[in-house]
PDB file of C-alpha atoms in Angstrom:
ATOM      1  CA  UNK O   1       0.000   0.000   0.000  1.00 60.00           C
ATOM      2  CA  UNK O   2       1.134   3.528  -0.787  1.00 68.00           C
ATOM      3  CA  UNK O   3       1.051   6.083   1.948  1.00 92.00           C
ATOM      4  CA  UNK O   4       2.947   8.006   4.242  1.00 95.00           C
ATOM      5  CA  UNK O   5       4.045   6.270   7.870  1.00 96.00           C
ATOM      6  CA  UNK O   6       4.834   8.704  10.474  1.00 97.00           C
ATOM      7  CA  UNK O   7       6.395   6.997  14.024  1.00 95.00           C
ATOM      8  CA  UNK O   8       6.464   6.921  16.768  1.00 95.00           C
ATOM      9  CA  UNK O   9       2.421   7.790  17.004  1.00 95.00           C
ATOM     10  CA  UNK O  10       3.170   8.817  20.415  1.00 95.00           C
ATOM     11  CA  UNK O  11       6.057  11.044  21.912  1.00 93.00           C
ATOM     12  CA  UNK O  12       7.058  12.231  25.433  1.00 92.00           C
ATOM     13  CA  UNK O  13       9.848  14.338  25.600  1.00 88.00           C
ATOM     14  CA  UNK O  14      12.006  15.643  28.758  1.00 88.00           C
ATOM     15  CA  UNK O  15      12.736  19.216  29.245  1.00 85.00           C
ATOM     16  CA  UNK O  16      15.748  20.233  27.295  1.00 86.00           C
ATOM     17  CA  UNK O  17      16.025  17.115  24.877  1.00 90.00           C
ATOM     18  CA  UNK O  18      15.880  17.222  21.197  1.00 93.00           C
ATOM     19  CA  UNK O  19      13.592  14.564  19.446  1.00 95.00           C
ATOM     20  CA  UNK O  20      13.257  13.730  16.132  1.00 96.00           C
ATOM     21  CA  UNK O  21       9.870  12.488  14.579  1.00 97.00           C
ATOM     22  CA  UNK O  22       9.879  10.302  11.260  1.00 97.00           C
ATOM     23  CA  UNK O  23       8.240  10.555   8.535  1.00 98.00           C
ATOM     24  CA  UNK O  24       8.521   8.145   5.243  1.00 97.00           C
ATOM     25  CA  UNK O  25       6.673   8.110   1.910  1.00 96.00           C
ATOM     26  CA  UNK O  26       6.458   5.645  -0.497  1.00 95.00           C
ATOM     27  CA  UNK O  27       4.294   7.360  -3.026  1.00 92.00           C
ATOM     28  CA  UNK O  28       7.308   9.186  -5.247  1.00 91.00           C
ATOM     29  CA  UNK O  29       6.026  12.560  -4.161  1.00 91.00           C
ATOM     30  CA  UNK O  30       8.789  15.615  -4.746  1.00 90.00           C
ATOM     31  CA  UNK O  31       7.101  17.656  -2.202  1.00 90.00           C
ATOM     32  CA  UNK O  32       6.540  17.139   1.547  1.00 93.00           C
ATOM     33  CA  UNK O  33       5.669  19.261   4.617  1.00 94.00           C
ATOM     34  CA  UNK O  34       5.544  19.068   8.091  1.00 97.00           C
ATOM     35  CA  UNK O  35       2.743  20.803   9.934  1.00 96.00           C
ATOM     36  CA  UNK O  36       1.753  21.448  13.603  1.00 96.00           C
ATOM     37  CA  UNK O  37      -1.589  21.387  14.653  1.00 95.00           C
ATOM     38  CA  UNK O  38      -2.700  22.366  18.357  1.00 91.00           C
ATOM     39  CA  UNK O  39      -6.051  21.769  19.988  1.00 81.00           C
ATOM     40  CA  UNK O  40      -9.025  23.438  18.179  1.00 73.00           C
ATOM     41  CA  UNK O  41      -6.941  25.461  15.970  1.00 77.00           C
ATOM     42  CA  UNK O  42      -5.627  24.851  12.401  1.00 86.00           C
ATOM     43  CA  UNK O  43      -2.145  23.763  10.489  1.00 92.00           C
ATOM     44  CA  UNK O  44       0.529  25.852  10.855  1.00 93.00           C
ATOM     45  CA  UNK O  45       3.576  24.824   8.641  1.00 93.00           C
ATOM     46  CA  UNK O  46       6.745  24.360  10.210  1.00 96.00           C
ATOM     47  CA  UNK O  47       8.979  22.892   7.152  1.00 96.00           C
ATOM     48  CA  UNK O  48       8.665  22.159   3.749  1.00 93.00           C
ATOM     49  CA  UNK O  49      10.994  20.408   0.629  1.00 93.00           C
ATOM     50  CA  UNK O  50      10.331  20.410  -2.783  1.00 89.00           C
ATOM     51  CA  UNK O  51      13.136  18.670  -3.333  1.00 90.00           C
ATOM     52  CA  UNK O  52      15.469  16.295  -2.073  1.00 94.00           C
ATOM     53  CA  UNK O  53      18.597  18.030  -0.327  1.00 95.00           C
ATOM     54  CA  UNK O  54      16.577  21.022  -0.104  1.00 94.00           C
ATOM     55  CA  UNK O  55      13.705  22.883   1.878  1.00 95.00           C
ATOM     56  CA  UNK O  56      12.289  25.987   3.463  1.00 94.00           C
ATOM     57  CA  UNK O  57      11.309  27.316   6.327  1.00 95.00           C
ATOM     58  CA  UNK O  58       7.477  27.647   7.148  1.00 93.00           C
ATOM     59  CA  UNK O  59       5.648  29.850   8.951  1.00 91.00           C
ATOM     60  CA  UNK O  60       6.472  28.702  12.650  1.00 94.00           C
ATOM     61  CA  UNK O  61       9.851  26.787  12.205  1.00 96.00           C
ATOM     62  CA  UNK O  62      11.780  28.478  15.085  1.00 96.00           C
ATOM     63  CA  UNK O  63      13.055  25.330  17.431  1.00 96.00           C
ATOM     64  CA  UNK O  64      12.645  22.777  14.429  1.00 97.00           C
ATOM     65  CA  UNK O  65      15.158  21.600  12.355  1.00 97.00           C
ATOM     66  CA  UNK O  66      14.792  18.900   9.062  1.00 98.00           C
ATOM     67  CA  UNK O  67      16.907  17.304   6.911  1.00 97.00           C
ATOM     68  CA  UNK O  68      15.782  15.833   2.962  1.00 97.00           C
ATOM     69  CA  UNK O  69      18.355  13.478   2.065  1.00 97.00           C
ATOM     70  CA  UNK O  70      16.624  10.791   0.052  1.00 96.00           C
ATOM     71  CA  UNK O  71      13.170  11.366  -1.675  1.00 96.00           C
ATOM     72  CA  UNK O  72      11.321   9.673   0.366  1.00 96.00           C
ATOM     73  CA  UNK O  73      12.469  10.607   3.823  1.00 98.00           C
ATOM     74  CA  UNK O  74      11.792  13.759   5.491  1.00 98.00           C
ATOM     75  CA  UNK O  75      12.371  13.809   9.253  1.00 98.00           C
ATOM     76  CA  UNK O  76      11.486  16.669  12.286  1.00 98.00           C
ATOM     77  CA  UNK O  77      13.450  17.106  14.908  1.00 97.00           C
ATOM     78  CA  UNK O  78      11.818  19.438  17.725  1.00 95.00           C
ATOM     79  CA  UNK O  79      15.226  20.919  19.287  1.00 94.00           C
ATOM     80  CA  UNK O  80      15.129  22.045  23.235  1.00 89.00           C
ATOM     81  CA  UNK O  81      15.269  25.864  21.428  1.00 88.00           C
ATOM     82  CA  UNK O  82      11.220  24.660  20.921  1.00 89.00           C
ATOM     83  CA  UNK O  83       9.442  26.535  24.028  1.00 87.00           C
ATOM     84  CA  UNK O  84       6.266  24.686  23.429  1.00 90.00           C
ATOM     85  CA  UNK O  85       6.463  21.612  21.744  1.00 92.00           C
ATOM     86  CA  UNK O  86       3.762  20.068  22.677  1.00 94.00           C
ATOM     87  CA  UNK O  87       1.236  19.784  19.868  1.00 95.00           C
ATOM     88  CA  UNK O  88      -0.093  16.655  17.224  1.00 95.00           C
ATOM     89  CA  UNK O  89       2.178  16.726  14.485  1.00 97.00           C
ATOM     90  CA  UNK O  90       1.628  16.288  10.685  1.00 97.00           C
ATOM     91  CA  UNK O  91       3.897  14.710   7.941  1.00 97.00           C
ATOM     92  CA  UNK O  92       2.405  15.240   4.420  1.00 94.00           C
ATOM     93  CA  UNK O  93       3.504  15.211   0.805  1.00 93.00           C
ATOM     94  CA  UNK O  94       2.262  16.196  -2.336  1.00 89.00           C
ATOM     95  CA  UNK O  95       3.216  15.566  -6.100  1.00 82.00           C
ATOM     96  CA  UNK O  96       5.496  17.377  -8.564  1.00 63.00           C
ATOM     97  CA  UNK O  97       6.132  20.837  -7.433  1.00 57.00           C
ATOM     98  CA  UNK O  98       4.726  23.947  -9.905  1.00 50.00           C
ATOM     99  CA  UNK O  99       1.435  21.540  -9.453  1.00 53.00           C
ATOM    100  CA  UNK O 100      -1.359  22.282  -6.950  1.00 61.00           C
ATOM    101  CA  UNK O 101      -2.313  19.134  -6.538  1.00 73.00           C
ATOM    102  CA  UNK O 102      -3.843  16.677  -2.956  1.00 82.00           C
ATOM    103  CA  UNK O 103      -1.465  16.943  -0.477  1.00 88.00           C
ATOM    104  CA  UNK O 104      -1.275  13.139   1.736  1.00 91.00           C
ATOM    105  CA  UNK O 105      -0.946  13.074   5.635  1.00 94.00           C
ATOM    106  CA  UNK O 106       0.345  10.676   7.571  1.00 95.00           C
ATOM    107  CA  UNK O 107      -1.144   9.475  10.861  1.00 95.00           C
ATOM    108  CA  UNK O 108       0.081  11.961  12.844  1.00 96.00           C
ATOM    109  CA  UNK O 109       2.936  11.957  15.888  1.00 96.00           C
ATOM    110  CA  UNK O 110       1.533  13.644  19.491  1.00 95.00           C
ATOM    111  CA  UNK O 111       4.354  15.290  21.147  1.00 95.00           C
ATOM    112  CA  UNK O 112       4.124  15.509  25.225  1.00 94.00           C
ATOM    113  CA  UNK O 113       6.433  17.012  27.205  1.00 89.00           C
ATOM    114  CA  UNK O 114       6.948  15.497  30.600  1.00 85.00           C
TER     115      UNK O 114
ATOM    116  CA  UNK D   1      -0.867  37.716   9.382  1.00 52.00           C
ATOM    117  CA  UNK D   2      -4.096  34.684   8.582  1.00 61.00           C
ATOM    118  CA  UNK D   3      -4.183  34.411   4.863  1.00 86.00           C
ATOM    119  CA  UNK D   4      -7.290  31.728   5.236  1.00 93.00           C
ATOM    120  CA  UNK D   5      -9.958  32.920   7.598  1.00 94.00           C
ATOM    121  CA  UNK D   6     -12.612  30.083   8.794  1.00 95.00           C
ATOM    122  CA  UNK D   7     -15.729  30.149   9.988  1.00 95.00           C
ATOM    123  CA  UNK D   8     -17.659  29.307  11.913  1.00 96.00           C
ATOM    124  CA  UNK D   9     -15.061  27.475  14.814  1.00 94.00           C
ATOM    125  CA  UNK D  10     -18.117  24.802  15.454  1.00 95.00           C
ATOM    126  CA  UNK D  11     -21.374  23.898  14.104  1.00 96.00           C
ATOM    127  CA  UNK D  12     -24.167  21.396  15.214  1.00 97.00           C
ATOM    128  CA  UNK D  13     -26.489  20.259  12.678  1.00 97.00           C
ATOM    129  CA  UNK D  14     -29.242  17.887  12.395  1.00 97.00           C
ATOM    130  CA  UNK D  15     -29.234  14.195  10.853  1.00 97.00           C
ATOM    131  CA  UNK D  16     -30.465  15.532   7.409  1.00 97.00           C
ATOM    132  CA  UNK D  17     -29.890  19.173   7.676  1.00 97.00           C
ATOM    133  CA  UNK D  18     -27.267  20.967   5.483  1.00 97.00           C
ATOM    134  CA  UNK D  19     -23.794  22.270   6.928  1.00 97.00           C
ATOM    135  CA  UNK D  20     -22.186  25.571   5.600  1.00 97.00           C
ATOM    136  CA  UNK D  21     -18.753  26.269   6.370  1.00 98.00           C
ATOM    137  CA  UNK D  22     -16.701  29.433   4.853  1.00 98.00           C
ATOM    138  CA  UNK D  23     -13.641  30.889   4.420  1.00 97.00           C
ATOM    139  CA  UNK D  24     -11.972  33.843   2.761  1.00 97.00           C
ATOM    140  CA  UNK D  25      -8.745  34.500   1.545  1.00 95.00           C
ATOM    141  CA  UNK D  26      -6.481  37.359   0.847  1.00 92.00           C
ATOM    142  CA  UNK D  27      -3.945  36.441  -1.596  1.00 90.00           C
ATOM    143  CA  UNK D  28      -4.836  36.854  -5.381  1.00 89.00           C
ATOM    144  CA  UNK D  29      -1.648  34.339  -5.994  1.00 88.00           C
ATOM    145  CA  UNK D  30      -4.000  31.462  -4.849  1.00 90.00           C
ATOM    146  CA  UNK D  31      -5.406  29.216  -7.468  1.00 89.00           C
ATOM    147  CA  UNK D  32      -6.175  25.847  -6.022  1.00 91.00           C
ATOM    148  CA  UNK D  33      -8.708  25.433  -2.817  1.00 94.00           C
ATOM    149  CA  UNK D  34      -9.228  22.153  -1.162  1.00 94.00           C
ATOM    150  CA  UNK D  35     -11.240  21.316   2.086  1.00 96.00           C
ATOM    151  CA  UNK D  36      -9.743  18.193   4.061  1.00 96.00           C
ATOM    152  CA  UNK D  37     -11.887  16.393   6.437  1.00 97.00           C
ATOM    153  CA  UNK D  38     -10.126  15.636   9.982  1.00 96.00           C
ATOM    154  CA  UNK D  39     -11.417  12.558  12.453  1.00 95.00           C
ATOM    155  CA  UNK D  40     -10.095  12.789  16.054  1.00 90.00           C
ATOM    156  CA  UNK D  41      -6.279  11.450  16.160  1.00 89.00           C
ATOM    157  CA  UNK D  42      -6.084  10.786  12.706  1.00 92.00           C
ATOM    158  CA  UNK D  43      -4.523  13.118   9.534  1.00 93.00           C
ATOM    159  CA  UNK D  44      -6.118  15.380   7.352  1.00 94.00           C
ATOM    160  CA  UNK D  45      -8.339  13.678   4.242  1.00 94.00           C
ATOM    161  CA  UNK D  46      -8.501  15.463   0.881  1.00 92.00           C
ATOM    162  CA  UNK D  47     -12.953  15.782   0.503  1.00 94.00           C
ATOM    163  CA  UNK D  48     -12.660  17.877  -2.412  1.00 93.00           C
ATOM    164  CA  UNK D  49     -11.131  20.589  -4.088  1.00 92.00           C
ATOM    165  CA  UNK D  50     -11.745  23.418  -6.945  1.00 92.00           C
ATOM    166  CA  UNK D  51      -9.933  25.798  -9.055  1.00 90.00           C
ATOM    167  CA  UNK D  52     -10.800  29.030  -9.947  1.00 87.00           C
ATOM    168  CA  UNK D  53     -12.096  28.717 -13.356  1.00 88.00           C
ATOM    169  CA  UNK D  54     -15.160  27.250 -12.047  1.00 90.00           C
ATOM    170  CA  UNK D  55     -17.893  28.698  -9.802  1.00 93.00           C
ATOM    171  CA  UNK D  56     -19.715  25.298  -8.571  1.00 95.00           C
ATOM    172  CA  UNK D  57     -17.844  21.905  -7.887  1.00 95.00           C
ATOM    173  CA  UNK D  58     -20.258  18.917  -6.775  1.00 95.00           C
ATOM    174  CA  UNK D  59     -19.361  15.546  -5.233  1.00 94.00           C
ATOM    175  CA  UNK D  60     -21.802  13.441  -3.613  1.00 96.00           C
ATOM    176  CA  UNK D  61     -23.374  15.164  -1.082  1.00 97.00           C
ATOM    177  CA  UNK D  62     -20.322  17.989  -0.737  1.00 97.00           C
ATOM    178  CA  UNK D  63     -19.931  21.353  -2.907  1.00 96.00           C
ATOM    179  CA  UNK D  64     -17.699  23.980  -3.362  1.00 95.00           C
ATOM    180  CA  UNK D  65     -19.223  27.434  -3.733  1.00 95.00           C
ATOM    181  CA  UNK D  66     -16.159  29.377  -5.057  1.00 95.00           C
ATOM    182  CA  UNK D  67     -16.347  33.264  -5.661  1.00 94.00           C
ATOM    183  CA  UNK D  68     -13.155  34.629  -6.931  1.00 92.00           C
ATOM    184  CA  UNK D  69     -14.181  38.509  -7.638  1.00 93.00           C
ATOM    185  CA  UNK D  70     -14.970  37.971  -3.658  1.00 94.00           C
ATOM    186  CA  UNK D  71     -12.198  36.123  -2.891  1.00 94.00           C
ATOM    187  CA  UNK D  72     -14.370  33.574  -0.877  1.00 96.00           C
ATOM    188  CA  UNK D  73     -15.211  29.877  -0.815  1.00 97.00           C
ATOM    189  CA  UNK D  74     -17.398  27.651   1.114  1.00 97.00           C
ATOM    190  CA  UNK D  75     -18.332  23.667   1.500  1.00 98.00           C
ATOM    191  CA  UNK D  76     -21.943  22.870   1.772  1.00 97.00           C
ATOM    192  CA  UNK D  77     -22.465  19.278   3.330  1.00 97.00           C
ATOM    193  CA  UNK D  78     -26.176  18.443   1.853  1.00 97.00           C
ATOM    194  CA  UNK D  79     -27.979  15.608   4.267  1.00 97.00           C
ATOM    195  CA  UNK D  80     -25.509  15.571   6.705  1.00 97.00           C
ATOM    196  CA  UNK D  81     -24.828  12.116   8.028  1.00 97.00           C
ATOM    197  CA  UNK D  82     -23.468  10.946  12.088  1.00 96.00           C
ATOM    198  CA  UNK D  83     -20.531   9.835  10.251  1.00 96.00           C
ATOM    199  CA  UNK D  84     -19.926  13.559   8.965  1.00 97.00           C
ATOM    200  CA  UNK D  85     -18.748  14.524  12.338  1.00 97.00           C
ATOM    201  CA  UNK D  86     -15.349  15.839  12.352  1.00 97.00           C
ATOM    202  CA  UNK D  87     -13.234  18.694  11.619  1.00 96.00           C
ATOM    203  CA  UNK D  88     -13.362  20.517   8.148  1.00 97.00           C
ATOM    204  CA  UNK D  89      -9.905  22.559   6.987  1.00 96.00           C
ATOM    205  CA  UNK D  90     -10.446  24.819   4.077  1.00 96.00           C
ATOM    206  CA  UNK D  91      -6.774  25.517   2.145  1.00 94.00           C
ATOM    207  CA  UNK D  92      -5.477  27.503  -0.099  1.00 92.00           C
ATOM    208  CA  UNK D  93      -2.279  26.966  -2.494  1.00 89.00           C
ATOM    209  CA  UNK D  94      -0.679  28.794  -5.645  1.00 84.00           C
ATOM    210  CA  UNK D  95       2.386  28.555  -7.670  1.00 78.00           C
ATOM    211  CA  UNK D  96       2.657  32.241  -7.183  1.00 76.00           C
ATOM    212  CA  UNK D  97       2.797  31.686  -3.357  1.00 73.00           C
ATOM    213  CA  UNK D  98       5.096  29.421  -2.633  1.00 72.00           C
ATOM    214  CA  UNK D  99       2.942  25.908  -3.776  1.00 74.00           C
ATOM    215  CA  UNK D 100       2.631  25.705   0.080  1.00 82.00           C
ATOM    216  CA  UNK D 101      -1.003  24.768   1.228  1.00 87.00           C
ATOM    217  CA  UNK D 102      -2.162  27.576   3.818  1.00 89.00           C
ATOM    218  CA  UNK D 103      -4.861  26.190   6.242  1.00 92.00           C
ATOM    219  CA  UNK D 104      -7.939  27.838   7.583  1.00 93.00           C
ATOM    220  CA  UNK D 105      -8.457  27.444  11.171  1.00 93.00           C
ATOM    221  CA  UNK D 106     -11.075  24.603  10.845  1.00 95.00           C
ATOM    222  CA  UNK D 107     -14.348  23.918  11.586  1.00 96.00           C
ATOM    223  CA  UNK D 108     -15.834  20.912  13.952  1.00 96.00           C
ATOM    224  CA  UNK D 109     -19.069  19.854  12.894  1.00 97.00           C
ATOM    225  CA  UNK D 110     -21.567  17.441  14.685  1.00 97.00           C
ATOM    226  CA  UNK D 111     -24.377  16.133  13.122  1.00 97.00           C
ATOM    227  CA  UNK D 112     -26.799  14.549  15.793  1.00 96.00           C
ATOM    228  CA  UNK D 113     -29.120  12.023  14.670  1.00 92.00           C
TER     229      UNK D 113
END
């Protein structure tokens, strides 16, 4: 089946550690995103790539840091620079970029902060 | 700065009745608008989507209204169904802007039966 897999599903994180949340796509999409979403509001991006070995910054990507070193992997990692982290987070990709096309989500990773 | 407003935050409808949700958007660069339907825990589902050369996009029992001289768009949910509960995103996207889908805050609906 083709689909983005995002792990772990669930996250707890100490005060002051960095984490990194995974995100993997088999569907040959140029373009993915990460996106935070908090309770009751919408989906702010944090990252996005249109390419591999490149990507720019969203709207909220202060304390987050990715890397896109093969097409079909696009990790987060939520540094201790993050003051809030705690939020459901959202992989997604879409296809060729220059196309406006459905954007895919994964499942989803909640972030806790203990 | 919101480029996607959403409204209304919540809405309870009847089994049967018809939902409207709406949202408006600010910049002229967009020129693809889908609305993603959201169940508890899970990601965001493409529902439908429209571009501006059209007014009117139908599928099923969903439809874009889409009104680019007032740069506003809304999803009608006709006999809405128990299983239509959940949270509806309007987006926006363009070439022009970045091919980066911008969100609207969401809406949850409930349909009791």
């Amino acid at each position: 089946d083709g689909g983005i897999t995002q792990s772990p599903k669930y996250l707890f994180r100490k005060e002051g550690q960095n984490v990194t949340l995974s995100c993997e796509q088999n569907l040959n999409h140029d373009a993915m995103y990460w996106y935070r979403q908090d309770p009751g509001q919408g989906l702010r991006l944090i990252y996005y790539s249109q390419i591999v070995n490149d990507f720019q910054k969203g709207d909220i990507a202060e304390g987050y840091s990715v890397s896109r070193e093969k097409k079909e992997s696009f990790p987060l990692t939520v540094t201790s620079a993050q003051k809030n982290p705690t939020a459901f987070y959202l992989c997604a990709s879409s296809t060729e970029r220059g196309l406006n096309t459905e954007a895919f989500f994964g499942q989803g990773t909640r972030l806790t902060v203990v | 700065q919101q480029q996607v407003k959403q409204s209304p935050q919540s809405l309870i409808v009847q089994k049967g009745g018809i939902s409207i949700i709406n949202c408006a958007y600010e910049n002229t660069a967009f020129d693809y608008f889908p609305w993603y339907q959201q169940f508890p825990g899970k990601g965001p589902a493409l529902l439908i989507a429209i571009r501006p050369d059209v007014s009117e996009k139908k599928e099923g029992r969903f439809t874009i209204s889409f009104n680019k001289s007032a740069k506003q768009f809304s999803l009608h949910i006709m006999d809405s169904q128990p299983g239509d509960s959940a949270t509806y995103f309007c987006a926006a996207s363009g070439e022009a802007a970045g091919n980066k889908l911008t969100f609207g805050g969401g809406t949850r609906v409930l349909v009791k039966p």
